[in-house]
Coordinates of C-alpha atoms and ligand atoms in Angstrom, one line a residue:
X1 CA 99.7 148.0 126.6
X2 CA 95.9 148.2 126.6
X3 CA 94.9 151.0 129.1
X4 CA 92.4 148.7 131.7
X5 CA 90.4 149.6 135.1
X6 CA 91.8 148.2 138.4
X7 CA 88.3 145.9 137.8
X8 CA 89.7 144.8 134.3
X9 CA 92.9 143.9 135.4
X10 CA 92.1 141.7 138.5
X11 CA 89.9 140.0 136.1
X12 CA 92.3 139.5 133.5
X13 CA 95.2 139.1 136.2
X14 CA 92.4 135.9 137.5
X15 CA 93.9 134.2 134.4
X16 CA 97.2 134.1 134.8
X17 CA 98.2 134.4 138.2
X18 CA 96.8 132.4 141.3
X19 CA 93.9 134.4 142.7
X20 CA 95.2 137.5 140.7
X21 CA 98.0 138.4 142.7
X22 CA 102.2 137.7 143.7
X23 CA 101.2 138.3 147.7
X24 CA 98.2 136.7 148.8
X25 CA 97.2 139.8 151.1
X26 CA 97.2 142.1 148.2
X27 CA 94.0 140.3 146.9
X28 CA 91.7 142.1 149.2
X29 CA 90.4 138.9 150.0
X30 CA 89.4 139.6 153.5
X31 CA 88.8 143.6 153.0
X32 CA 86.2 142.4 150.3
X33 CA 86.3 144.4 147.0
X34 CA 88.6 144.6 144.2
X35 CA 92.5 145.4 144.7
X36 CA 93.7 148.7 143.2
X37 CA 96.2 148.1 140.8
X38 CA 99.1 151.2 140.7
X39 CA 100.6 152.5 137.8
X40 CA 103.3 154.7 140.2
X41 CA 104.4 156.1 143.6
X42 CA 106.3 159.6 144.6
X43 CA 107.1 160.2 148.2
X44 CA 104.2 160.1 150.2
X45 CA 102.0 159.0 147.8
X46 CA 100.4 155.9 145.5
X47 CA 99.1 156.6 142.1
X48 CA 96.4 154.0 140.7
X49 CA 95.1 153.1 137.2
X50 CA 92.3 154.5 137.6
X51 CA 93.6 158.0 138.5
X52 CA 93.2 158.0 142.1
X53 CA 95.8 159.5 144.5
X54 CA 96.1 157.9 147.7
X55 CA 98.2 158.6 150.9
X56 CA 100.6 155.9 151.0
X57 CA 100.6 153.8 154.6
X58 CA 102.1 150.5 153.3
X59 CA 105.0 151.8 152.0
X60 CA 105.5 148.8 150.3
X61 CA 105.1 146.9 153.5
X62 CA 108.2 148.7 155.0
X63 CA 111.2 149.6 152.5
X64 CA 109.9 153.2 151.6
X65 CA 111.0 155.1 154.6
X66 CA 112.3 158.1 153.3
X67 CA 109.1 157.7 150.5
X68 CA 108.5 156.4 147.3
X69 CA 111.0 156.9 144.4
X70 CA 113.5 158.5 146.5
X71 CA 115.8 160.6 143.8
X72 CA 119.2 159.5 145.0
X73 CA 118.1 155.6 145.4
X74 CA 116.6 155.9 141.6
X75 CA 119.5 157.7 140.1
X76 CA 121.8 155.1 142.1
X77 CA 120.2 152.4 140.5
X78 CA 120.3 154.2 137.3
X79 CA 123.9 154.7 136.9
X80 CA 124.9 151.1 138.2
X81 CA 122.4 149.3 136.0
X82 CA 124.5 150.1 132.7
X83 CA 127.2 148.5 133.8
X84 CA 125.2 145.0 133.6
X85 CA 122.4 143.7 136.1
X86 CA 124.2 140.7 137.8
X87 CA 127.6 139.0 138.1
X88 CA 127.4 136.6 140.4
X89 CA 131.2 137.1 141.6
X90 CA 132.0 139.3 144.1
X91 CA 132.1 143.1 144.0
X92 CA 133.2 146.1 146.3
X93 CA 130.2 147.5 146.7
X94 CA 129.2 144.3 148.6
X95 CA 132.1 145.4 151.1
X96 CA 130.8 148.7 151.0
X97 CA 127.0 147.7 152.6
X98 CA 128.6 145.2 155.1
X99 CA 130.7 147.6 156.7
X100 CA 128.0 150.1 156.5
X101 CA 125.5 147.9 158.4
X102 CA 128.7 146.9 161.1
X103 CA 128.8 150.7 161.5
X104 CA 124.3 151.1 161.9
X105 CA 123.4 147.8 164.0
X106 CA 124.8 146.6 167.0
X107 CA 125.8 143.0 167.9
X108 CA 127.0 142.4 164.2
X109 CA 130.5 141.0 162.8
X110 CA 129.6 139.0 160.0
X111 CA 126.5 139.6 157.7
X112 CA 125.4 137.5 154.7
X113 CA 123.3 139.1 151.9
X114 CA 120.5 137.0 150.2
X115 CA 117.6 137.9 148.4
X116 CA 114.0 138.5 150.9
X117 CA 113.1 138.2 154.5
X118 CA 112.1 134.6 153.9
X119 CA 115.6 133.5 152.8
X120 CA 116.9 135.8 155.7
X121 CA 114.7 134.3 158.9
X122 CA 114.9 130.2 156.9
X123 CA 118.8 130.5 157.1
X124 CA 119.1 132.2 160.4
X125 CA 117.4 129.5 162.0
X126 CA 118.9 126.5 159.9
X127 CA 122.6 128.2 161.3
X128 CA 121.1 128.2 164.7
X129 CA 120.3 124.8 164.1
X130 CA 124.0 123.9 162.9
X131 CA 125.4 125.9 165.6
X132 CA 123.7 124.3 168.5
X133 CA 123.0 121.0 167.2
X134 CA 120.0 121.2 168.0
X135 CA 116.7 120.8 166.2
X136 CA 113.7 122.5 167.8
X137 CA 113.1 126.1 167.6
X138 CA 110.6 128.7 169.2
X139 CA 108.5 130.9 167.4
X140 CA 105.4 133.0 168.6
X141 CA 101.7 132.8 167.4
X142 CA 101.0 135.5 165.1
X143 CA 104.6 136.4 164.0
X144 CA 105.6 135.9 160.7
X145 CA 109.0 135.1 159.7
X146 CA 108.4 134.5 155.6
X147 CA 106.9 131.5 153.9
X148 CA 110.0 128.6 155.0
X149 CA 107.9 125.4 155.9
X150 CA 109.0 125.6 159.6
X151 CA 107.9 129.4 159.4
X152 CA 104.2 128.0 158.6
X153 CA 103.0 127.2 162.1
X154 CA 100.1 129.5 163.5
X155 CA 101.7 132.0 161.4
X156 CA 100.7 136.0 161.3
X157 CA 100.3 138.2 158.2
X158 CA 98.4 136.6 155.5
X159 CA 98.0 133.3 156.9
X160 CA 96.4 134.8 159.9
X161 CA 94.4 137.0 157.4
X162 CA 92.6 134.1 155.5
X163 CA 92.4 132.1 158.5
X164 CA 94.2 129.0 157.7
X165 CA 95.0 126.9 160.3
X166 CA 97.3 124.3 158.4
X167 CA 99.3 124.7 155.5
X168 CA 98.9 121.8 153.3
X169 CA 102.5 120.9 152.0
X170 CA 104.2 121.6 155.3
X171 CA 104.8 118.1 156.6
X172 CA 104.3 116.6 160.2
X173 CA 108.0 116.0 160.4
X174 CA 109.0 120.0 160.3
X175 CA 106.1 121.3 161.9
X176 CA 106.7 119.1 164.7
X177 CA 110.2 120.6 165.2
X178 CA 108.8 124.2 165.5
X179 CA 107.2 125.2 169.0
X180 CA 104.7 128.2 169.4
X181 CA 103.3 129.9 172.3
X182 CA 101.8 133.6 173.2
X183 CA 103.7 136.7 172.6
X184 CA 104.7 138.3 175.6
X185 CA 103.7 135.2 177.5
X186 CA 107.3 134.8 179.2
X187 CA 105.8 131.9 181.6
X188 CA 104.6 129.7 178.3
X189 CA 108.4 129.9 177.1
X190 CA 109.6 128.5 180.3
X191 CA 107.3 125.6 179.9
X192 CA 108.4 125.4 176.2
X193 CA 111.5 125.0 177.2
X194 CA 111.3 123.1 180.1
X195 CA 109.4 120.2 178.3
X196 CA 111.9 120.4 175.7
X197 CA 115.1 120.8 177.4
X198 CA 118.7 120.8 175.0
X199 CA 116.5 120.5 172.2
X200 CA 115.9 124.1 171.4
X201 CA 118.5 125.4 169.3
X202 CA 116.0 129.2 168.7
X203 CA 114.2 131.9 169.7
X204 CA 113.1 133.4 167.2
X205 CA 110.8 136.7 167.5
X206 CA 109.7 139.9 166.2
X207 CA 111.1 142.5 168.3
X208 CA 108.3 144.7 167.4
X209 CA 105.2 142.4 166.0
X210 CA 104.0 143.4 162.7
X211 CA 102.4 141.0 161.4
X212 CA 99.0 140.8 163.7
X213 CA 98.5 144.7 163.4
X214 CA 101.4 146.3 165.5
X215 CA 102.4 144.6 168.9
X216 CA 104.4 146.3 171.1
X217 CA 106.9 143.8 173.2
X218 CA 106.0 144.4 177.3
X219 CA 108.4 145.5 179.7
X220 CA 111.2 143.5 180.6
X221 CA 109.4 140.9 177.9
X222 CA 112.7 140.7 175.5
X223 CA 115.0 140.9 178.4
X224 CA 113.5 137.7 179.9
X225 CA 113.6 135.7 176.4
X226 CA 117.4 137.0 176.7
X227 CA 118.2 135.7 179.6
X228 CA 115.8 132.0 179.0
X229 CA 118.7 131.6 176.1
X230 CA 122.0 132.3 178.0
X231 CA 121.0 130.1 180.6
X232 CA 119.6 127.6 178.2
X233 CA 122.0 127.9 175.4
X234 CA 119.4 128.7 173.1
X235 CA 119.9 131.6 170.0
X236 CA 117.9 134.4 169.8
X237 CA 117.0 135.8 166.6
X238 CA 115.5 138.8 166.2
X239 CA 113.8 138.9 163.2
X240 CA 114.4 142.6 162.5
X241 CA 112.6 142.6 158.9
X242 CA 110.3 145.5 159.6
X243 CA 112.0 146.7 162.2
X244 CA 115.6 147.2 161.0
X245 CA 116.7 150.8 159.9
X246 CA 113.1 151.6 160.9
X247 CA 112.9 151.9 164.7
X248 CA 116.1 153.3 165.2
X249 CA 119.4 153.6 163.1
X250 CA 120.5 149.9 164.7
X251 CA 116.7 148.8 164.5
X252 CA 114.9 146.9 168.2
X253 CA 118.5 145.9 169.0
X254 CA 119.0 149.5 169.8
X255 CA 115.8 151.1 170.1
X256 CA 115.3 148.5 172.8
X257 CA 118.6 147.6 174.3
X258 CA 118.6 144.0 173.8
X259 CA 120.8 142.9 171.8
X260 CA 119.9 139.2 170.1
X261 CA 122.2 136.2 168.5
X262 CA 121.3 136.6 164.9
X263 CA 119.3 139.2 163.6
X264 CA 117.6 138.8 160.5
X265 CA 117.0 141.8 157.8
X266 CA 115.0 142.8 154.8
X267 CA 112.7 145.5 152.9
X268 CA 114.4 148.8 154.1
X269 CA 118.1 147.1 153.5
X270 CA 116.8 146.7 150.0
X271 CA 115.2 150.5 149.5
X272 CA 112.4 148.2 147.7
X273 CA 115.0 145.9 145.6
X274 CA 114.2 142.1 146.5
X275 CA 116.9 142.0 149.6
X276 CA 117.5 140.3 153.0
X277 CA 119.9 139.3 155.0
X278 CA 121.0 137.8 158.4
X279 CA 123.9 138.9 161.0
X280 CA 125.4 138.1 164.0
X281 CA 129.1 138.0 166.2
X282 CA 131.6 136.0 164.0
X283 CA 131.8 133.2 166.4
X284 CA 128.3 132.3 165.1
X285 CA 128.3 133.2 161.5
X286 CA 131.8 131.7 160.8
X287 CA 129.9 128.3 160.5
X288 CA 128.5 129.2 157.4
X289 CA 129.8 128.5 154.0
X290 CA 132.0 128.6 152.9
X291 CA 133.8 129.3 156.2
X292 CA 131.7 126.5 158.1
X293 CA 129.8 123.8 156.7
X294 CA 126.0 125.3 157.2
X295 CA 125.4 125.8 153.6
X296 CA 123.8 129.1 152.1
X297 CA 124.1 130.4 148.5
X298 CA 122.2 132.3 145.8
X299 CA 123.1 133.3 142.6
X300 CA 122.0 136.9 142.9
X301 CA 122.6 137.5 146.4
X302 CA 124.5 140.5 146.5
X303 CA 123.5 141.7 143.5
X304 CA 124.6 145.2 142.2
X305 CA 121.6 146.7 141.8
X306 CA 119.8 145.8 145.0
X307 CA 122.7 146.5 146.5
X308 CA 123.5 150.3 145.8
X309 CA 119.9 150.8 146.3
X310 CA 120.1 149.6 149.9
X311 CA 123.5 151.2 150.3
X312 CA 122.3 154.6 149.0
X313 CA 119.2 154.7 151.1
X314 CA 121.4 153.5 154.2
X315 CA 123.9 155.9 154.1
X316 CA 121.5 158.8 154.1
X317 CA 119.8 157.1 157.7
X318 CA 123.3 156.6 158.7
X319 CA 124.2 160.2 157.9
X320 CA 121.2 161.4 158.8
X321 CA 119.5 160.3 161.8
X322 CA 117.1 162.7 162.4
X323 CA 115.2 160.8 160.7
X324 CA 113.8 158.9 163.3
X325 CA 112.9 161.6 165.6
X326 CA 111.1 163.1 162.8
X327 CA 109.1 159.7 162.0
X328 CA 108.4 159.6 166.0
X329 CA 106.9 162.4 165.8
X330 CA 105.1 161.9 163.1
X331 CA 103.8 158.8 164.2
X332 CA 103.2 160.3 167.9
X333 CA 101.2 163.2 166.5
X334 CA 98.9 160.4 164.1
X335 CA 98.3 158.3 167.2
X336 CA 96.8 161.6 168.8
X337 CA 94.9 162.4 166.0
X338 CA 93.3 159.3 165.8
X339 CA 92.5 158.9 168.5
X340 CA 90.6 161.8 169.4
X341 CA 88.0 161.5 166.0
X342 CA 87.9 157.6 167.2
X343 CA 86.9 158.4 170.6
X344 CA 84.0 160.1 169.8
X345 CA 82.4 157.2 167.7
X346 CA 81.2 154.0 169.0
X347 CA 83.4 151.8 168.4
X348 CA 86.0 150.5 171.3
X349 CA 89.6 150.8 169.3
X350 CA 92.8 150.4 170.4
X351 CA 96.0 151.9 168.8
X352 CA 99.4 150.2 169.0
X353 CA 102.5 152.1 168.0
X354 CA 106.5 152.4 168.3
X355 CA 108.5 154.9 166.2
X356 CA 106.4 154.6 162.6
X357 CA 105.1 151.4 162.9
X358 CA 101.0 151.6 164.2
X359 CA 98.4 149.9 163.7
X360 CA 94.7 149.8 165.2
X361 CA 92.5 147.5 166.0
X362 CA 88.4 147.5 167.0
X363 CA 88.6 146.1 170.6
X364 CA 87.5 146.9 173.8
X365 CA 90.7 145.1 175.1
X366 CA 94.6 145.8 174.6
X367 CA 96.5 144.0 171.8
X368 CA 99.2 142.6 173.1
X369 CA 99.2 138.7 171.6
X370 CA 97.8 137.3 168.6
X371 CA 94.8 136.2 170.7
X372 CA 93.5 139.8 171.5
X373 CA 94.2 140.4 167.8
X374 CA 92.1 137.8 166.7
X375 CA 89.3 138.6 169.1
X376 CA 88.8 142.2 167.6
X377 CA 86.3 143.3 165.0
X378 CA 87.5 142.6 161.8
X379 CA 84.5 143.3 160.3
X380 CA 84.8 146.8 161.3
X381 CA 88.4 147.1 160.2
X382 CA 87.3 146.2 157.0
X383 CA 84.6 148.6 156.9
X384 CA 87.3 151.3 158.4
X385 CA 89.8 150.2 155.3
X386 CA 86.9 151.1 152.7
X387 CA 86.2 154.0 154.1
X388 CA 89.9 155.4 154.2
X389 CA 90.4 154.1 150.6
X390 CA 87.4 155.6 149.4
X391 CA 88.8 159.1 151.5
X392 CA 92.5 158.7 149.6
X393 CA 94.4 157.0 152.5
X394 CA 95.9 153.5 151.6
X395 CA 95.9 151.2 154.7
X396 CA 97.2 147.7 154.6
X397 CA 94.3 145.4 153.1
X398 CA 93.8 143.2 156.8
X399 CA 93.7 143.7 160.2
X400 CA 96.7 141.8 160.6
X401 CA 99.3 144.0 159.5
X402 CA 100.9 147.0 160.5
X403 CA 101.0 150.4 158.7
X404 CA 104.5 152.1 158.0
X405 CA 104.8 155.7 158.2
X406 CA 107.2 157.4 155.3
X407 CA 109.1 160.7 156.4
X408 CA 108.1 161.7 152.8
X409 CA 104.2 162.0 154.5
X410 CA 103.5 165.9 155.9
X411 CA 101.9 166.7 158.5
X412 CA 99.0 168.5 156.1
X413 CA 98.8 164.4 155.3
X414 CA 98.4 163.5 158.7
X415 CA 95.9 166.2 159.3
X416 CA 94.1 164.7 156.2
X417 CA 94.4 161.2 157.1
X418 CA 92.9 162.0 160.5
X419 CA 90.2 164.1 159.0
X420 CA 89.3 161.0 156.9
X421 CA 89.0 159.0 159.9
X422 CA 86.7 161.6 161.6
X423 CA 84.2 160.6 158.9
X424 CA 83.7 156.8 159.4
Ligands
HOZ501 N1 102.7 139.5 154.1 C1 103.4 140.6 153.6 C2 103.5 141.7 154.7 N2 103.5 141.2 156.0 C3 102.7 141.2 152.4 C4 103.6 141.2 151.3 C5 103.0 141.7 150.0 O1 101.8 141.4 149.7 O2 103.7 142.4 149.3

């Protein structure tokens, strides 16, 4: 390999991959600039090509939480590796991370394995589908559920970054099925489902929104859309991709006390292997195959390496929850910090966090829908992004994303981090 500049590679990269990049967001498209290519991670921190060190608040969108080349996740993966990559039959260790997960999350009998978030949140709401027999589903502006055609409707993360409005190559037909209104708007779900009533087989919402900066759910907000579906016979799905093994040992579903139909996983369940996976009481997820007739499959779900990485980095949450005090601390103790160097600058900011998900925005109003999010200065953001790059500190490449905090990150990090932000 020819040693090349970040610069060089996202030129060369222009020629081989669509727009230089596997992830749309990661083309600092809306940041402006050139993406930094990395050549390695450790714990807290990202190494790039071009020799920079930066403090590491993506995490790799989530999966990191105990930091970046965790020893016992690598040497877990190590030792299972030589004894081939993939079967495709079944294996005990497959047992293994079921019952582990039965043991961490609440509200879950039967869980399925497959490969990302997308796969996870598509077939969680294709079972709700075959379960209710019903067709329409709710989801909310600005949350992001994975790239599924039904998933593509005023969508957060990166379609909310580049601003599309509609997705060529989703057809009328499925968008039509797939409803949207205002997080934490519990009056514009009782329309929803009062114009639409026994068609709505799902609810499907990010406890915790991630995918518009951070969005905290209001008070008694989740506990409504709980009750809408017992009375209406509607599923809820929580789509618990950021937010499982991150807010709490059992994720929202605990750290909240509402407890959903299906919940969906991915990224931490994986330790940063390509894994997902969806969950829920038997009575529910016995109508997939091969025990029901809502078919599912994948030839490397459950595969062995993904699969001792998750399980290695889930025991030690398990065994160890600490953890999470530790990360709300951590996260508490930033949100302090940043606030006070923000304060004294001009611009009107808000900061959203729970646990070690945060994110802020440049507003004069709070975040709580996609809306407000949309409404802030993105301009500054961007401007704020450079600056903390250019300082060391790595934050997502849009506005519409949320940071992750690492327990691997000290507080001497925070302290730097913060002090970066005291010089925009
Ligand atoms: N849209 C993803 C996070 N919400 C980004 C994934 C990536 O670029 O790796």
């Amino acid at each position: 390999m020819i040693h090349q500049s970040s610069k060089a590679l996202f030129e060369r990269a222009q020629h081989s991959i669509p727009g230089g990049v596997n992830s749309p967001v990661r083309a600092f498209r809306s940041v402006g600039g050139t993406p930094v290519f990395i050549e390695k991670a450790k714990g807290a921190y990202l190494y790039d090509v071009d020799g920079n060190e930066y403090i590491d608040f993506i995490n790799s969108w989530g999966p990191m939480i105990l930091g970046h080349a965790h020893e016992p996740v690598i040497k877990a993966i190590q030792d299972k590796a030589v004894a081939s990559t993939s079967f495709g039959a079944p294996t005990e260790l497959e047992i293994e991370i079921a019952e582990l997960i039965k043991k961490m999350a609440p509200n879950v009998d039967l869980i399925r394995m497959v490969n990302s978030g997308t796969e996870a949140c598509m077939s969680a709401v294709r079972l709700a589908r075959g379960y209710t027999q019903k067709n329409k589903f709710i989801k909310f502006e600005g949350c992001y559920h994975g790239h599924a055609d039904c998933f593509l409707v005023k969508a957060g993360s990166g379609v909310a970054t580049f601003n599309i409005q509609k997705v060529p190559g989703v057809t009328a037909g499925v968008a039509n099925d797939t409803l949207t209104c205002a997080y934490n708007n519990i009056s514009a779900v009782e329309k929803l489902v009062a114009e639409n009533k026994n068609e709505i087989a799902a609810i499907i919402i990010e406890p915790v929104a991630g995918n518009m900066g951070c969005i905290l759910p209001e008070e008694g907000y989740l506990e409504a859309l709980r009750k809408i579906c017992d009375r209406e016979n509607v599923l809820l799905i929580f789509d618990e991709v950021m937010t499982g093994f991150r807010l709490a040992r059992g994720g929202a579903q605990e750290k909240l006390k509402v407890n959903a139909d299906i919940i969906t996983f991915g990224k931490i369940i994986g330790a940063g292997m390509p894994v997902g996976a969806f969950a829920g009481r038997k009575e529910i997820m016995q109508h997939i195959a091969p025990l029901g007739s809502v078919y599912q499959a994948g030839t490397l779900s459950g595969n062995p390496l993904a699969m001792i990485a998750g399980y290695t980095l889930l025991n030690e949450l398990n065994i160890n929850p600490v953890v999470y005090e530790e990360l709300e601390a951590k996260g508490a103790y930033l949100q302090k910090g940043l606030t006070e160097v923000l304060k004294a600058k001009a611009h009107p900011f808000r900061i959203n966090r729970m646990g070690s998900m945060i994110s802020v925005h440049f507003s004069d109003q709070e975040i709580v829908d996609f809306n407000s999010a949309a409404e802030s200065n993105i301009e500054m953001f961007n401007k704020f992004f450079h600056h903390m790059l250019n300082s060391g500190v790595y934050l997502p490449p849009s506005a519409f994303e949320t940071w992750f905090i690492s327990n691997a990150i000290t507080y001497q990090d925070l302290d730097r981090t913060i002090d970066a932000a005291s010089r925009f």
